[in-house]
Short mmCIF file of C-alpha atoms in Angstrom, two decimals:
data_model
loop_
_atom_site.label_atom_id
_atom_site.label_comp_id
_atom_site.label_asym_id
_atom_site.label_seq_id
_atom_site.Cartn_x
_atom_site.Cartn_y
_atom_site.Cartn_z
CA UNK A 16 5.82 -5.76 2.70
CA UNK A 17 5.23 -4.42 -0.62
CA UNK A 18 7.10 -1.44 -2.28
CA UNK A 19 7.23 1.51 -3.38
CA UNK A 20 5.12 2.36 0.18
CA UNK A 21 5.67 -0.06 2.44
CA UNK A 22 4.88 2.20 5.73
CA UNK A 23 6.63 4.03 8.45
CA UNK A 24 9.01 0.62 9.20
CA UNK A 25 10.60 0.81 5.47
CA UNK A 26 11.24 4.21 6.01
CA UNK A 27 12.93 3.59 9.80
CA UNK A 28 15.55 0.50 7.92
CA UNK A 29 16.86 2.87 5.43
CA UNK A 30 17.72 4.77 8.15
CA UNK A 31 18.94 2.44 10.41
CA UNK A 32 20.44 0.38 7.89
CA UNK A 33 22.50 3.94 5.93
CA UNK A 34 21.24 3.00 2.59
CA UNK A 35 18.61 5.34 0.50
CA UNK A 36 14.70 4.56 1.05
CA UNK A 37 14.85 3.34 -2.95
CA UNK A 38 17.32 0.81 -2.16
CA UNK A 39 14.76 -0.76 0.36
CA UNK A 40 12.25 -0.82 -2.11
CA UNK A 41 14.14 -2.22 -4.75
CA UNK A 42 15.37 -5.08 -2.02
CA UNK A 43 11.83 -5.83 -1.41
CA UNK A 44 10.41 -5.80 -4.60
CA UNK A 45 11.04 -9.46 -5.31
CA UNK A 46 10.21 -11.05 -1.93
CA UNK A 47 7.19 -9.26 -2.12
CA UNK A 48 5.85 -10.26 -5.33
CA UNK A 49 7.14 -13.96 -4.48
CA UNK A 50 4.93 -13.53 -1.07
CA UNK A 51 1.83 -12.35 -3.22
CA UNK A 52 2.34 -15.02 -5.70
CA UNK A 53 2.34 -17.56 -2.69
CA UNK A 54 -0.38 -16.37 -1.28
CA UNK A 55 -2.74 -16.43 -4.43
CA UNK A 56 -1.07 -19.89 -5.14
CA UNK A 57 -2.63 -21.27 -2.17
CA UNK A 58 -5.92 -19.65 -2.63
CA UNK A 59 -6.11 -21.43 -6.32
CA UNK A 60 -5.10 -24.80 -5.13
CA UNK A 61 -7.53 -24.80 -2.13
CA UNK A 62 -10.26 -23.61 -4.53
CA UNK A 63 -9.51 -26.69 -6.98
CA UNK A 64 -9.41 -29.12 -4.03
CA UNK A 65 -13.08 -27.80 -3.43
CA UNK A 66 -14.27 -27.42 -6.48
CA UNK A 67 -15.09 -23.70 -6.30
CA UNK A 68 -16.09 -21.97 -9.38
CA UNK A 69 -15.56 -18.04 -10.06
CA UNK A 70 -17.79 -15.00 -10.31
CA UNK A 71 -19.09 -15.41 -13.35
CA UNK A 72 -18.03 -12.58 -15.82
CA UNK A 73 -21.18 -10.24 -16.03
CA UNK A 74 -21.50 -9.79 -12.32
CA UNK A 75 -17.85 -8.69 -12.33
CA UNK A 76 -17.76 -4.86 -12.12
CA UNK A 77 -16.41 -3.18 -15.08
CA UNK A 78 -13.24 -1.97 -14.40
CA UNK A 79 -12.65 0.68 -16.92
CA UNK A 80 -15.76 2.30 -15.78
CA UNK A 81 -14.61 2.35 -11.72
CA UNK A 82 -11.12 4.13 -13.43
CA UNK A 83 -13.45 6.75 -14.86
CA UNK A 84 -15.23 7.74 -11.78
CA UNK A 85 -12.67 7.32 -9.57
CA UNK A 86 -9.23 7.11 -11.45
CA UNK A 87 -8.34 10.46 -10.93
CA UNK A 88 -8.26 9.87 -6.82
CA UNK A 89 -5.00 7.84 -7.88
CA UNK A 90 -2.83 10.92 -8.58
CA UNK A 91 -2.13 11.40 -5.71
CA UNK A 92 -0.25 8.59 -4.51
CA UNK A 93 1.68 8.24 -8.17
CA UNK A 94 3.34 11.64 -7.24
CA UNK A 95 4.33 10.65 -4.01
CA UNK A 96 5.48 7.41 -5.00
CA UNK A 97 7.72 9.35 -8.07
CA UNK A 98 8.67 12.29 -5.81
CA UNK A 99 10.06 9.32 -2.84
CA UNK A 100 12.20 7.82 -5.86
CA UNK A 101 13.04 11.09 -7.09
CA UNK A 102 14.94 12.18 -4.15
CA UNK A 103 12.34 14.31 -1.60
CA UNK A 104 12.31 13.55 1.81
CA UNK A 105 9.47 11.96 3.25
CA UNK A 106 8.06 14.78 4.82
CA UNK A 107 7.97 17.11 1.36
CA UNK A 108 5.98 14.28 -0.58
CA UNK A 109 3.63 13.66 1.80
CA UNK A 110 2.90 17.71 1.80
CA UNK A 111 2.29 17.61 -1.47
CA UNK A 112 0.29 15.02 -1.61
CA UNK A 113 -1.85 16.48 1.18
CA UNK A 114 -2.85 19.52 -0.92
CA UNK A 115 -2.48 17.20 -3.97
CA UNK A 116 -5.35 15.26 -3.02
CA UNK A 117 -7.46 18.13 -2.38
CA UNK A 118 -6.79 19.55 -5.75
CA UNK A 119 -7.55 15.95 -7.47
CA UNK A 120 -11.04 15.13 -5.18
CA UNK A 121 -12.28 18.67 -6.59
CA UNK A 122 -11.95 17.34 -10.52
CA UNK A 123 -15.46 15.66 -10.04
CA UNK A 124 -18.57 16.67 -8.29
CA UNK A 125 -19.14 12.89 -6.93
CA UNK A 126 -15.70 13.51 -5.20
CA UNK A 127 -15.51 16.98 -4.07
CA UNK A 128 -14.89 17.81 -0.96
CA UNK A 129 -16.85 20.87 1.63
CA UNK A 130 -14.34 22.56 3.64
CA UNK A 131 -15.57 20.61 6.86
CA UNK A 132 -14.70 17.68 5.73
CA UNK A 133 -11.05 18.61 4.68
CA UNK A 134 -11.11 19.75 8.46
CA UNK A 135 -12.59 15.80 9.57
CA UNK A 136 -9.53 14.42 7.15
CA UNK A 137 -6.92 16.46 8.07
CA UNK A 138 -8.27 15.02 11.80
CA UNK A 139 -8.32 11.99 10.98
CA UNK A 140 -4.83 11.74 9.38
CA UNK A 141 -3.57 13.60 12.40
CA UNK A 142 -4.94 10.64 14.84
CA UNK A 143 -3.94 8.50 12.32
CA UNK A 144 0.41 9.62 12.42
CA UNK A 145 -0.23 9.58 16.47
CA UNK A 146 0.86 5.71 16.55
CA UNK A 147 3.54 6.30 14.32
CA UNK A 148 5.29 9.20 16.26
CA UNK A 149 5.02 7.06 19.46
CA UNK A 150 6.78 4.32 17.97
CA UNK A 151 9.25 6.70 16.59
CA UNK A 152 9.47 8.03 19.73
CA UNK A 153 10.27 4.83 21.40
CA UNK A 154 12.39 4.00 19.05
CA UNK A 155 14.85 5.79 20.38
CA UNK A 156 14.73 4.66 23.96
CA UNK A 157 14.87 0.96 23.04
CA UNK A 158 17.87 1.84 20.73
CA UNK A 159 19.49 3.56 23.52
CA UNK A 160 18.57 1.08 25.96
CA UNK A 161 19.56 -1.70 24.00
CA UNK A 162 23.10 0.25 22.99
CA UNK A 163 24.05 1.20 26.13
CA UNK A 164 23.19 -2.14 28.68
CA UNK A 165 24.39 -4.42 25.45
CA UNK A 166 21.14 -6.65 25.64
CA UNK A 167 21.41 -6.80 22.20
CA UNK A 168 24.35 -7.89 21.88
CA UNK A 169 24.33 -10.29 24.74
CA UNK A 170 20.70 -11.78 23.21
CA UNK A 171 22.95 -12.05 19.85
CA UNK A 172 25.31 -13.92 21.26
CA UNK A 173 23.55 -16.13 23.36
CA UNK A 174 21.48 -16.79 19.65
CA UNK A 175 24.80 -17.50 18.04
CA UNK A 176 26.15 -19.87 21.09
CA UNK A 177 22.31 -21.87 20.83
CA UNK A 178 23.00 -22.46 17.29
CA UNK A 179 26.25 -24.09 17.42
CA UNK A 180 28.37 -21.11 15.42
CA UNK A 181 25.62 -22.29 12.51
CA UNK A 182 23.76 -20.41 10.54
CA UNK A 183 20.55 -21.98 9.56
CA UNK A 184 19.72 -22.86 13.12
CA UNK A 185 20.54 -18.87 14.19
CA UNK A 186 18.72 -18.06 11.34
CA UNK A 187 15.55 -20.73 12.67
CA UNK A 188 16.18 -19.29 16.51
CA UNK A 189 16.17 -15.76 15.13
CA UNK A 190 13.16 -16.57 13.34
CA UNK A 191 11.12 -17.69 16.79
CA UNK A 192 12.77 -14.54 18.21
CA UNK A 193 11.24 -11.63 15.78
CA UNK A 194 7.76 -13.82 15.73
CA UNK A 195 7.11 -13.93 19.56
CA UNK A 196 8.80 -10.17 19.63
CA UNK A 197 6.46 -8.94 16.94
CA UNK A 198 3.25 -10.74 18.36
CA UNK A 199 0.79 -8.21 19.06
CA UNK A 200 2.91 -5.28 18.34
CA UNK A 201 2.18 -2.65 15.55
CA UNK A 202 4.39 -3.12 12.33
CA UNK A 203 6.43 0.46 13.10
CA UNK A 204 7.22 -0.32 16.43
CA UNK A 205 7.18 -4.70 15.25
CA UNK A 206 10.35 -3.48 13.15
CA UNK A 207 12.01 -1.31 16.00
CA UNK A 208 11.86 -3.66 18.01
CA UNK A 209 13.17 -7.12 16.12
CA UNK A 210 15.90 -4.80 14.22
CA UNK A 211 17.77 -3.73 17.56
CA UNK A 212 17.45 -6.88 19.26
CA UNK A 213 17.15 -10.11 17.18
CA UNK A 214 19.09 -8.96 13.83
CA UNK A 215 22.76 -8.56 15.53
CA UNK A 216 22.86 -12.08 15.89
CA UNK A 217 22.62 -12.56 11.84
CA UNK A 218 24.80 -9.75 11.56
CA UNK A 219 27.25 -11.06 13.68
CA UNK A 220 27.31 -14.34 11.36
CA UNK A 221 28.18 -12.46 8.25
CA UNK A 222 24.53 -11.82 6.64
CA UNK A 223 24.38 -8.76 4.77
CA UNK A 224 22.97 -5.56 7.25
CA UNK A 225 20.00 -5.33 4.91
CA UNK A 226 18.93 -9.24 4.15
CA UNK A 227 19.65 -9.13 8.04
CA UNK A 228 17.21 -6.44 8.91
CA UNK A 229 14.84 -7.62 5.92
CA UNK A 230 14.73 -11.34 7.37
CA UNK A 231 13.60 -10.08 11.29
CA UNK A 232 11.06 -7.39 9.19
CA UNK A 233 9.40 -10.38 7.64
CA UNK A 234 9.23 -12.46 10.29
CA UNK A 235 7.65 -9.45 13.09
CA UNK A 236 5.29 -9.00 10.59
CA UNK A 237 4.17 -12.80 10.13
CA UNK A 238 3.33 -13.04 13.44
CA UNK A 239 0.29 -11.13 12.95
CA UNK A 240 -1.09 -14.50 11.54
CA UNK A 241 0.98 -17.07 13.33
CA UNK A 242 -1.24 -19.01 16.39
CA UNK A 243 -1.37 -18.52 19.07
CA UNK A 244 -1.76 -14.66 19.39
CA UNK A 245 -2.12 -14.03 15.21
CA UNK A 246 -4.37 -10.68 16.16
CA UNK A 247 -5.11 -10.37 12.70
CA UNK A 248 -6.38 -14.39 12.16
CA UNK A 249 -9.21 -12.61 15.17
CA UNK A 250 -9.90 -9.82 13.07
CA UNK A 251 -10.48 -11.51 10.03
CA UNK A 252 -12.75 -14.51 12.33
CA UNK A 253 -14.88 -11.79 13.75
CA UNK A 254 -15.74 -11.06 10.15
CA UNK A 255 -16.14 -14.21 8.81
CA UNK A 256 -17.48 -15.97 11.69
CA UNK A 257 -15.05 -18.59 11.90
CA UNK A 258 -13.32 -19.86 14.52
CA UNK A 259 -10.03 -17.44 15.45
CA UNK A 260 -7.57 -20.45 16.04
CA UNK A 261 -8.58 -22.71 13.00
CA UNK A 262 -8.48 -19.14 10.72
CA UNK A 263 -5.32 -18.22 11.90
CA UNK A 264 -3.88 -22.13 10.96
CA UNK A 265 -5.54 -21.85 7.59
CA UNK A 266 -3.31 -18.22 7.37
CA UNK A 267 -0.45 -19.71 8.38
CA UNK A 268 -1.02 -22.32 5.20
CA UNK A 269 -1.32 -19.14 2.96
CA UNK A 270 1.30 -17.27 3.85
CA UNK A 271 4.01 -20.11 3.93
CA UNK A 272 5.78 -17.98 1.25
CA UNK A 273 6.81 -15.42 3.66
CA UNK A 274 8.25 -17.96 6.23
CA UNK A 275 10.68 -19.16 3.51
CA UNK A 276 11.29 -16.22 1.70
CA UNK A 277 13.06 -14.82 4.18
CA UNK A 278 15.74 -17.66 4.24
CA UNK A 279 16.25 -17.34 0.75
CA UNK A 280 16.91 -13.69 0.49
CA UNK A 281 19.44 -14.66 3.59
CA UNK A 282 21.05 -17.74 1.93
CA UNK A 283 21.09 -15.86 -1.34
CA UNK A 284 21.15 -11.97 -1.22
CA UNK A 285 20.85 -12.11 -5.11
CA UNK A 286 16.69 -12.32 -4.42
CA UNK A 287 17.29 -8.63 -2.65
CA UNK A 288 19.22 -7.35 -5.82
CA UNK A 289 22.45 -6.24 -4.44
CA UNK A 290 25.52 -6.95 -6.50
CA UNK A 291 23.33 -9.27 -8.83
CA UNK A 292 23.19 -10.11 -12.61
CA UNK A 293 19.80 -9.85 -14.70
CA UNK A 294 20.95 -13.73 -15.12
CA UNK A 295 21.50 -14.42 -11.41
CA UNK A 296 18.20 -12.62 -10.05
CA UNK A 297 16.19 -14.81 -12.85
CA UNK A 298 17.22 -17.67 -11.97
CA UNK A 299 16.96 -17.41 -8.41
CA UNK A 300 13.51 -16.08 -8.49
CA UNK A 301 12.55 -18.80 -10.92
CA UNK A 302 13.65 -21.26 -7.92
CA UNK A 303 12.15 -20.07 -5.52
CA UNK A 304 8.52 -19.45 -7.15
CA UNK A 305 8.39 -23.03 -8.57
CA UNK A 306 9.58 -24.16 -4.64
CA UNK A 307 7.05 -22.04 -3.13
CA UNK A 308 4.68 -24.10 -6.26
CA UNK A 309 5.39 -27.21 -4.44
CA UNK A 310 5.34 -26.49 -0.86
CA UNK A 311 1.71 -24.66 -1.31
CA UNK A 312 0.75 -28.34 -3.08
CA UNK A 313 1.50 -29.87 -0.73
CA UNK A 314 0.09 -27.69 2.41
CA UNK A 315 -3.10 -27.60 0.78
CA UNK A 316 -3.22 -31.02 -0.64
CA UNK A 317 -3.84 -30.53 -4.59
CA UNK A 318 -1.63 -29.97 -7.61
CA UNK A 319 -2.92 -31.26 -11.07
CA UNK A 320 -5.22 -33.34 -8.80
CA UNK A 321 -5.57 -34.41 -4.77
CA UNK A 322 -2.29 -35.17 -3.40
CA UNK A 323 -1.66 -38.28 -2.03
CA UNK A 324 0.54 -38.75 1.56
CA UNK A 325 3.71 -39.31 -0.49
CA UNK A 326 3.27 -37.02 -2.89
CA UNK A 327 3.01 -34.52 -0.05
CA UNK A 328 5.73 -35.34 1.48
CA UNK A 329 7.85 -35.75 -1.78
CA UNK A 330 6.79 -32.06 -2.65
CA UNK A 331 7.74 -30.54 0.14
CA UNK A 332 11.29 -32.17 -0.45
CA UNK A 333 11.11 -30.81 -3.99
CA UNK A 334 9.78 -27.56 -3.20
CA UNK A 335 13.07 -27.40 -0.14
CA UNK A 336 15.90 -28.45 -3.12
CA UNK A 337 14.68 -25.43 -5.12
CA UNK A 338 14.22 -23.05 -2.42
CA UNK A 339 18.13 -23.81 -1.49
CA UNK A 340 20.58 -21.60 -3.64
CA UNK A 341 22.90 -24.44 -5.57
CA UNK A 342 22.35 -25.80 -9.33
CA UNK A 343 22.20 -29.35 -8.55
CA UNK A 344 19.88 -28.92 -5.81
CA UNK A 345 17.48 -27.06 -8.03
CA UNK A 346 17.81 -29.61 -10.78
CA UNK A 347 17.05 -32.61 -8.31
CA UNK A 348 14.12 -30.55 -6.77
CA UNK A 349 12.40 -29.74 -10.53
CA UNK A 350 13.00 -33.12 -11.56
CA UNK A 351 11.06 -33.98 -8.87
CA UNK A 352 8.51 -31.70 -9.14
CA UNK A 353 7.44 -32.67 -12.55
CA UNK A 354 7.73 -36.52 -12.15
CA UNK A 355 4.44 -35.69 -9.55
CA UNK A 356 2.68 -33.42 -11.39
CA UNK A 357 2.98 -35.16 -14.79
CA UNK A 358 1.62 -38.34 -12.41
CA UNK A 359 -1.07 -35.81 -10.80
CA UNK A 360 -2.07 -34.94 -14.42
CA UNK A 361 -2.16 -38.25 -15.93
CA UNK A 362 -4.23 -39.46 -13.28
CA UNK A 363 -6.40 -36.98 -13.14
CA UNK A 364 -7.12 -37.39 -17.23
CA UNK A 365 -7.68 -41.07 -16.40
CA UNK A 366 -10.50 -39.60 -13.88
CA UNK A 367 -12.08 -37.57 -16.30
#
């Protein structure tokens, strides 16, 4: 989800979208940062419901230390990131980078590499692009496939005819769509996938090609912590020792952000920056950050202090009216917003 390298999928929706790999990033700059702002929102509010205290500042390591040791291993992956905005094709910056790195892990003696093991990591990378090319690969057939019988059209339209000719329930139907299409699937061939045969039907509806094909990207990707299957929510229970089910609910909770910020960006391109103002992108992503403020509040119970069942349910409503593109609604929502917290704060003063 997060640009400038966002993996083998971002690279496939510039193609199959016709706009430049930079224009993808750019679209998902925003949403991403919103997502990652979410996500750390929930982590801080569930820490202040329990009462958990920091690392405290010596045992932290020191970062300008780790930069000298190790800061020259990030070279690399500037110049590929500059040489992918610049223009190259994907194939050129990642050659350079290849004998880039080399150059760069030879700077220190800690670092430097023997021959053999350039051998093991040129292996390695070369198991590593297998998936990738099969996906690729397949890509094709299910395009063709889906092109030729019209499945994806017919799957569109039978989306479109569900929904009533709406587009908030397509958008909901689509949603269920890309999540149970994307459970269990790899994110190259997740995207492949939801782009040929859920996004038509937002297409269809007028949505933009790219907030279109952004929206079903988001939403193949979420499934990955979305119960029942939520493969990663098992992955990160095996190393916890938690229970899979319960860790991939608690995920869910987390990553709320990216189940809404999808319907933004689709309600109101402006969040993807295409024909925006400065102004316009702002205010939009002003909205939808204090929104996404509310509804993590509310999910994990705690705002200035412990939410109580109304004020849960109030937020929610708040953190909805700002998420929805519209001045009044956004007014009503943060004048709702603040009536709670300045009663969370109060309150909890009065505790203290």
């Amino acid at each position: 989800l997060m640009p400038p390298v966002m993996g083998a999928a971002a690279f496939l929706m510039a193609e199959f979208v016709g706009v430049p790999y930079i224009d993808v990033v750019k679209a998902a700059a925003i949403p991403a940062l919103l997502y990652f702002t979410g996500v750390w929102l929930g982590v801080h509010f569930e820490a202040k419901r329990k009462k958990l205290k920091g690392i405290p500042r010596a045992e932290l390591p020191n970062p300008l230390t780790l930069l000298k040791e190790r800061g020259h291993l990030a070279i690399p992956l500037i110049v590929i990131v500059y040489l992918l905005v610049s223009g190259y094709t994907p194939m050129r910056a990642a050659l350079v980078a290849i004998f880039l790195s080399i150059l760069c892990a030879m700077l220190r003696k800690s670092t430097r590499m023997k021959p053999i093991e350039i051998v093991y990591g040129l292996e390695r990378g070369a198991k590593g692009v297998l998936g990738v090319l099969v996906a690729c690969a397949s890509a094709g057939i299910i395009i063709g496939v889906v092109t030729k019988t019209g499945v994806g059209l017919r799957l569109a339209s039978g989306l479109i005819d569900l929904a009533g000719g709406m587009l908030l329930p397509a958008m909901f139907f689509t949603m269920i769509t890309a999540i149970v299409l994307g459970m269990g699937v790899p994110t190259t061939a997740n995207y492949v996938i939801t782009s040929t045969i859920a996004a038509p039907a937002l297409e269809q509806m007028g949505v933009p090609v790219l907030a279109a094909h952004m929206f079903v990207f988001y939403f193949g990707i979420i499934a990955d912590v979305t119960p029942p299957v939520a493969l990663a929510a098992y992955a990160g229970a095996g190393i916890s020792g938690g229970n899979a089910l319960k860790t991939g609910v608690h995920a869910s909770k987390l990553a709320i952000a990216a189940f809404i910020i999808p319907y933004v960006f689709v309600l109101s391109p402006v969040l993807l920056m295409v024909d925006a103002t400065p102004l316009a992108i702002v205010s939009v992503t002003l909205t939808a950050l204090l929104g996404m403020i509310a509804i993590s509040s509310a999910l994990c119970g705690f705002l200035a202090d412990h939410c109580r069942p109304y004020e849960r349910i109030l937020l929610i409503i708040a953190g909805l009216l700002m998420i929805k593109p519209g001045g009044i609604t956004d007014l009503v929502g943060l004048a709702l917003f603040v009536v709670i917290l300045v009663m969370q704060y109060r309150r909890a003063k009065e505790a203290a």
